[in-house]
Coordinates of C-alpha atoms and ligand atoms in Angstrom, one line a residue:
X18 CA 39.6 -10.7 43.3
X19 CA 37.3 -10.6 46.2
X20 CA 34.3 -9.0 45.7
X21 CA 32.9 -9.3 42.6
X22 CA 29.9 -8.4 41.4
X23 CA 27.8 -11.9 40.6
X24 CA 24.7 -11.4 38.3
X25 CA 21.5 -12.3 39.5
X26 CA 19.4 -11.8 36.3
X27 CA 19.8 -14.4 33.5
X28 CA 20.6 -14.1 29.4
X29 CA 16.6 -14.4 29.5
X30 CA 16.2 -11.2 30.7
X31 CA 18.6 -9.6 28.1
X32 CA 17.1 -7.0 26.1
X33 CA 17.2 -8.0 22.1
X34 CA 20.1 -5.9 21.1
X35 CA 17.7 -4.8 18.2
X36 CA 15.3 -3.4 20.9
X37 CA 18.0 -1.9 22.8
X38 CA 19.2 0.0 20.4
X39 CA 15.4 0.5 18.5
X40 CA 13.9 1.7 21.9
X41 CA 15.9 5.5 21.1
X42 CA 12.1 6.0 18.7
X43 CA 10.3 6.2 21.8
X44 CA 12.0 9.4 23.3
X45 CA 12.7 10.4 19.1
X46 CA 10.6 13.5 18.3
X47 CA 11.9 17.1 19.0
X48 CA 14.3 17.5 22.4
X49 CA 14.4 13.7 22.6
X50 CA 13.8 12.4 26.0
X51 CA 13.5 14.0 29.2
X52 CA 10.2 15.9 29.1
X53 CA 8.5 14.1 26.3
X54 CA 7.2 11.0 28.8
X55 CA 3.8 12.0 29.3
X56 CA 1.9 10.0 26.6
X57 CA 4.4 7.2 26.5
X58 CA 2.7 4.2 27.6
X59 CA -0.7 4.8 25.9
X60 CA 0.5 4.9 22.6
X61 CA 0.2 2.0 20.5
X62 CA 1.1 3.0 17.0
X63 CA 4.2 4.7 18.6
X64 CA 4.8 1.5 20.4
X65 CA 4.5 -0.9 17.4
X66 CA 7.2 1.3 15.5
X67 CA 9.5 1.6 18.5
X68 CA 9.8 -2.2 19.0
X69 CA 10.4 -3.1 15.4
X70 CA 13.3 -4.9 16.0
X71 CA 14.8 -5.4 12.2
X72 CA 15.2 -2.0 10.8
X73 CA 18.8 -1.4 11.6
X74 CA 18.6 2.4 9.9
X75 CA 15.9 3.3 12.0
X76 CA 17.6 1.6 15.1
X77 CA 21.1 3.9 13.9
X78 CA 18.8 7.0 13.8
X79 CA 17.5 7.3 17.2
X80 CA 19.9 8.4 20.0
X81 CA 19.8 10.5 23.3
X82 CA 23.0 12.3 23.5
X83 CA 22.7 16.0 23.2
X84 CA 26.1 17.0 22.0
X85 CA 25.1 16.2 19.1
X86 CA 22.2 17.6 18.6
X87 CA 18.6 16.9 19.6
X88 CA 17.2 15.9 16.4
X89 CA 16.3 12.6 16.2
X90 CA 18.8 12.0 13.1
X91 CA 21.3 14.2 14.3
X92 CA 23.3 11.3 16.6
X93 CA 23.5 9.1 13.8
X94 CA 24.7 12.0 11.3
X95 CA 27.6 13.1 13.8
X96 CA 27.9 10.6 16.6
X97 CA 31.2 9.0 14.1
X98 CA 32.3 12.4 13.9
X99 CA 33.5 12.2 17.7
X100 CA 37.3 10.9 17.9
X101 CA 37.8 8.5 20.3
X102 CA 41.4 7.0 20.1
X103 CA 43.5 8.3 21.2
X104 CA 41.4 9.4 24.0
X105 CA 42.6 9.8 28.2
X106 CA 40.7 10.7 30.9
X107 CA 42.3 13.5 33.4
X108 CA 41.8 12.4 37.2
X109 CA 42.3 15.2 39.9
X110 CA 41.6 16.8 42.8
X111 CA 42.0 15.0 46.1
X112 CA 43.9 12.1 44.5
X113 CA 47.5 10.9 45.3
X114 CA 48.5 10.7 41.4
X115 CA 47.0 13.0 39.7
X116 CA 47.4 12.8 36.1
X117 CA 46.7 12.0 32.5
X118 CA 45.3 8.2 32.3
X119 CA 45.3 6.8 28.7
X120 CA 42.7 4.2 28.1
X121 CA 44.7 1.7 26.9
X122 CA 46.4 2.1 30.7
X123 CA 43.1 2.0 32.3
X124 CA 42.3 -1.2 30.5
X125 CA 44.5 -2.9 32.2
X126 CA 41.9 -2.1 35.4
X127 CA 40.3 -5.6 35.7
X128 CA 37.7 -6.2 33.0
X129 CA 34.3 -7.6 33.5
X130 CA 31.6 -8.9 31.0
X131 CA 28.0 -9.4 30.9
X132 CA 27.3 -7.7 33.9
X133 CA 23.3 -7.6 33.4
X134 CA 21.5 -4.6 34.4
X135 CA 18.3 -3.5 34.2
X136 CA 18.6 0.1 32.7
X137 CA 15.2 2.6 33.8
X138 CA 15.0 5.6 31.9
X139 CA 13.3 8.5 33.5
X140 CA 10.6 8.7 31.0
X141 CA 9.3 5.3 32.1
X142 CA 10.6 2.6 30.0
X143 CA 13.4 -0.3 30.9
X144 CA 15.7 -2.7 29.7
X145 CA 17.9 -5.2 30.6
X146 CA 21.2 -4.2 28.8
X147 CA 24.5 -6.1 28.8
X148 CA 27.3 -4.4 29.7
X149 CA 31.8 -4.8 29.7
X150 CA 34.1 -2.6 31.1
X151 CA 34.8 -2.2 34.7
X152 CA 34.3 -1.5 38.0
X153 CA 34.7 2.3 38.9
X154 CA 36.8 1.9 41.9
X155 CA 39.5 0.1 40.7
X156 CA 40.3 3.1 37.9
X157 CA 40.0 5.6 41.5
X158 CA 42.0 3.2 43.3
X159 CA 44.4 3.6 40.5
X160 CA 44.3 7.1 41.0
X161 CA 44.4 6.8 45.2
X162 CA 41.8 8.6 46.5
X163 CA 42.7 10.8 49.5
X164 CA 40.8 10.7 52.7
X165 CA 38.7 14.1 52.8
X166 CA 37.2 13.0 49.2
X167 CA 33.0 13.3 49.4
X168 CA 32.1 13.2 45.6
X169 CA 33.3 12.5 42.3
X170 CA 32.5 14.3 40.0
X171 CA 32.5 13.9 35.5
X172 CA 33.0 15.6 33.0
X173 CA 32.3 14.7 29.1
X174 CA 34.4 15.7 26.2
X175 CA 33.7 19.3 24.8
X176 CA 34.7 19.2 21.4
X177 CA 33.3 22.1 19.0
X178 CA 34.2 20.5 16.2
X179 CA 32.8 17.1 16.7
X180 CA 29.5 18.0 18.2
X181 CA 27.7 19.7 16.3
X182 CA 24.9 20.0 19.4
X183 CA 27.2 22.0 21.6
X184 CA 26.4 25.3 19.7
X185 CA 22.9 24.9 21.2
X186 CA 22.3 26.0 24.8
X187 CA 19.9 23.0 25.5
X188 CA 22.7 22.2 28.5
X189 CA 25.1 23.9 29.7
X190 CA 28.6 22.2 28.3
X191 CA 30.1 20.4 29.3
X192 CA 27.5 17.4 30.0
X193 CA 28.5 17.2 33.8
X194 CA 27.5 14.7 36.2
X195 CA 28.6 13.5 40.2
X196 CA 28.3 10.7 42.5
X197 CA 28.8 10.7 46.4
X198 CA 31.9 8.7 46.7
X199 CA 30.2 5.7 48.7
X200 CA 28.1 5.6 45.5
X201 CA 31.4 5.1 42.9
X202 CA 33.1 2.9 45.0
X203 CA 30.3 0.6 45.1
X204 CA 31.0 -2.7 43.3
X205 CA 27.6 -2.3 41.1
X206 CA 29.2 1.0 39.4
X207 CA 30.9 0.4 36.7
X208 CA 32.5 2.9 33.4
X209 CA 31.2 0.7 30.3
X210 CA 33.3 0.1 27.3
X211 CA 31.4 -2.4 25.2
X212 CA 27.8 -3.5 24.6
X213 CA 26.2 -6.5 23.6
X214 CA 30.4 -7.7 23.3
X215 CA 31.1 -5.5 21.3
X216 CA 33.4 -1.8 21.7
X217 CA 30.6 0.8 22.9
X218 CA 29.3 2.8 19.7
X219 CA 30.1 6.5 20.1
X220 CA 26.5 7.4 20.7
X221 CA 26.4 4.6 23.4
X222 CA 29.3 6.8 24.7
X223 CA 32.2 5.5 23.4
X224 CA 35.2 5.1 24.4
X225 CA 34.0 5.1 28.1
X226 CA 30.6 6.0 29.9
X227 CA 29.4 5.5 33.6
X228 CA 26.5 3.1 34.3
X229 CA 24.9 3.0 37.7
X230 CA 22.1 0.7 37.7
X231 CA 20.0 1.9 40.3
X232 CA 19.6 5.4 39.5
X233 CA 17.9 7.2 36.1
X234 CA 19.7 6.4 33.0
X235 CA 20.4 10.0 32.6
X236 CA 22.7 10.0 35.0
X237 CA 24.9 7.5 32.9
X238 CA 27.3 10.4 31.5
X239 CA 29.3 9.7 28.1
X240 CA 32.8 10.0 26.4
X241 CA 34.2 10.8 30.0
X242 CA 37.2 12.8 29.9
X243 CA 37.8 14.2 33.5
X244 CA 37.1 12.5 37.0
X245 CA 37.4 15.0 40.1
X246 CA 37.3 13.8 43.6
X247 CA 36.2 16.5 45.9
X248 CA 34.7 17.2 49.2
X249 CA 32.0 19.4 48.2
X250 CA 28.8 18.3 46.4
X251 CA 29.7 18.6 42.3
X252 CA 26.8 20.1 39.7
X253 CA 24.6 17.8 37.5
X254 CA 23.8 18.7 34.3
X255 CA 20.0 17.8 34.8
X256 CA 20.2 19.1 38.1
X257 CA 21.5 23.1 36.8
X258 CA 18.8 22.9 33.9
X259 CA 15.9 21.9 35.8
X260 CA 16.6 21.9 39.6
X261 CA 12.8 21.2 40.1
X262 CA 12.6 17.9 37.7
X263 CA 16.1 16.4 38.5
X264 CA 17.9 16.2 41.8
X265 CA 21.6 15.2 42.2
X266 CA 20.2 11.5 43.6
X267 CA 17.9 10.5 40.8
X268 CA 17.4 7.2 42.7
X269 CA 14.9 4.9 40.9
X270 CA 12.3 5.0 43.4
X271 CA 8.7 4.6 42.4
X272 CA 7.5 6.5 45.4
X273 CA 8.6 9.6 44.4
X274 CA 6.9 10.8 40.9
X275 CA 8.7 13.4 38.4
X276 CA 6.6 16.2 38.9
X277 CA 5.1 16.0 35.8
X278 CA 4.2 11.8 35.8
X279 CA 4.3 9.0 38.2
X280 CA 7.0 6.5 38.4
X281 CA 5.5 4.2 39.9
X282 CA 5.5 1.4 36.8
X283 CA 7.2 1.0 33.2
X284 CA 7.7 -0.4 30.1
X285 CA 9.9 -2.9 29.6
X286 CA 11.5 -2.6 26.1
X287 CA 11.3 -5.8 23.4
X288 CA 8.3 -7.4 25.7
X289 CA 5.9 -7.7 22.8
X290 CA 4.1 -5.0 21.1
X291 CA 2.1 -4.1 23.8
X292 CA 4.0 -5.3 26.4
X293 CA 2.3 -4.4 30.1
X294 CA 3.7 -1.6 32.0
X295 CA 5.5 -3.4 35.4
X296 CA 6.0 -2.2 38.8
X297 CA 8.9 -0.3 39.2
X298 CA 11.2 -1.6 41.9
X299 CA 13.0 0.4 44.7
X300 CA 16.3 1.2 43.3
X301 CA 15.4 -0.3 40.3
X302 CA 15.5 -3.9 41.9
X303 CA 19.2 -3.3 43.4
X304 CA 17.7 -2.1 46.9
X305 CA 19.2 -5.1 48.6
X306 CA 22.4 -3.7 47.7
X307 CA 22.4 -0.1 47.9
X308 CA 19.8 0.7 50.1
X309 CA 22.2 0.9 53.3
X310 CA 23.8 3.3 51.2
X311 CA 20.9 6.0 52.1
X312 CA 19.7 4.6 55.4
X313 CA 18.3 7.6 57.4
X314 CA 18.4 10.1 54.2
X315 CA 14.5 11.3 53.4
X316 CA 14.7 10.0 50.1
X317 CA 11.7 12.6 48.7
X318 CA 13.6 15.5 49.7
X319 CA 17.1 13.8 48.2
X320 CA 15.4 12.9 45.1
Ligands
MTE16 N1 25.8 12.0 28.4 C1 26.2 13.0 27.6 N2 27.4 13.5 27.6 N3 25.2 13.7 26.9 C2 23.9 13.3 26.9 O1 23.1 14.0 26.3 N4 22.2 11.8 27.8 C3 21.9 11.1 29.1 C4 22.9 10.0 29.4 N5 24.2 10.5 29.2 C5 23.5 12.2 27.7 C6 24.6 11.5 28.5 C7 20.6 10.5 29.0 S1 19.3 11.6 29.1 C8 20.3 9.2 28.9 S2 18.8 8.5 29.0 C9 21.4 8.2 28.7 O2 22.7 8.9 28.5 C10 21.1 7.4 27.5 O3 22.2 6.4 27.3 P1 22.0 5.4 26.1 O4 21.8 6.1 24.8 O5 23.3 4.6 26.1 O6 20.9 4.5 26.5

């Protein structure tokens, strides 16, 4: 097909799986993750653990995925406990055929591989992370999106039983998250299914997750089981438990700070011990691409 996303970046930049997976110590400790940034780069001994890259317990241990739990053990403990065959994903809302889409059937959407993306966590560290699965708007052009559509918004699983996090009003459940629709149709979106060529562990997201390379990884929701097209903006889960911190853009953009630290530079992952903080790039290095996609929109107030 026409169109196709060509990567720029090279297996050189690939984050060491190890490292990828490792990184999860950084943001361990307490309500891993968002909030937690402050003291991240200047922290040597926390560094040195982080980027171990042989302990495959450790690496297991360390997740960010809050339905099950925000313990720093607790994804590894329960993250298997999350069934994810058979598993479907409901499309609706202003769609021509609405319905019930089994992932074996979505599948059959045309696959990529190794699309290489640098990955920028809010709290100020990056990787460059291979991903499979495919592009977002051929699963909604399976689904026919009606003219009228604005947004799309996700919806992760809610299962009681399986997440043992859910219990805990840390988020409101389910983990929700949107896109405009100029966003999801854009070739560089993709719903991942596989990592480093392999099936996407559950705490990855399994069976299927979004990835959006130029925006905050915490927009990257998991285990997707609904996909609403809709005209009026949709809720973030960020967004509805800390409007100030998180905005429904979360744009990579190192001229607008988190309130609470500057995201002007990072940490690239699996660098080396002490590996040097970088400059961030606009849109996380993808500005060429999607900055049209915000021409004219004051990107401070649309954080
Ligand atoms: N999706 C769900 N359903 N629940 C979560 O807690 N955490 C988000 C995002 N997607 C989260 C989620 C955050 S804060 C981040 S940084 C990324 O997933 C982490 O994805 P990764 O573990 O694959 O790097």
């Amino acid at each position: 097909m026409a169109n196709r996303w060509q990567n720029t970046l090279s297996e050189n930049d690939v984050t060491p799986e190890a490292a990828f997976l490792n990184r999860r110590q950084i943001m361990a400790g307490g309500v891993a993750g968002l909030g937690l940034a402050s003291g991240l780069g200047g922290s040597p001994a926390l560094a040195q653990e982080a980027l171990d890259p042989n302990d495959y317990e450790d690496i297991t241990q360390y997740n960010n995925y809050y339905e099950f739990g925000t313990g720093k053990d607790d994804p590894s403990r329960y993250a298997d406990q999350l069934t994810t065959t058979p598993w479907s994903v409901k499309i609706e809302g202003m769609v021509d055929k609405p319905g019930d889409y089994a992932f074996e059937d979505i599948m059959k959407a045309v696959t990529i591989e190794d699309r290489l993306y640098r990955f920028r966590c809010v709290e100020a560290w990056s990787m460059v992370v291979p991903w499979n699965g495919f592009e977002l708007a051929d699963l909604l052009d399976m689904a026919g999106v009606q003219s009228g559509a604005k947004y799309v918004a996700f919806e992760t699983a809610l299962r009681p039983d399986e997440m043992p996090g859910v219990k805990f009003p840390v988020l409101e459940w389910p983990y929700v998250e949107g896109l405009r629709l100029d966003e999801a149709m854009h070739p560089l979106t993709i719903m991942a299914t596989g990592i480093y060529g392999n099936d996407i562990p559950n705490q990855n997201g399994a069976p299927l997750r979004l990835v959006v390379p130029w925006k905050y990884g915490f927009k990257s929701i998991k285990s997707v089981v609904r996909i609403t097209l809709t005209d009026t903006q949709p809720p973030t889960s960020w967004n509805k438990a800390n409007p100030r911190e998180y905005g429904f853009y979360s744009n990579v953009n190192p001229e607008v700070d988190h309130p609470r630290w500057s995201q002007a530079t990072e940490r690239p992952i699996g660098g080396g011990l002490f590996a040097r903080r970088v400059p961030t790039l606009m849109f996380n290095g993808y500005e060429e691409e999607v900055a049209s996609l915000y021409s004219g929109m004051d990107l401070k107030a649309n954080f």
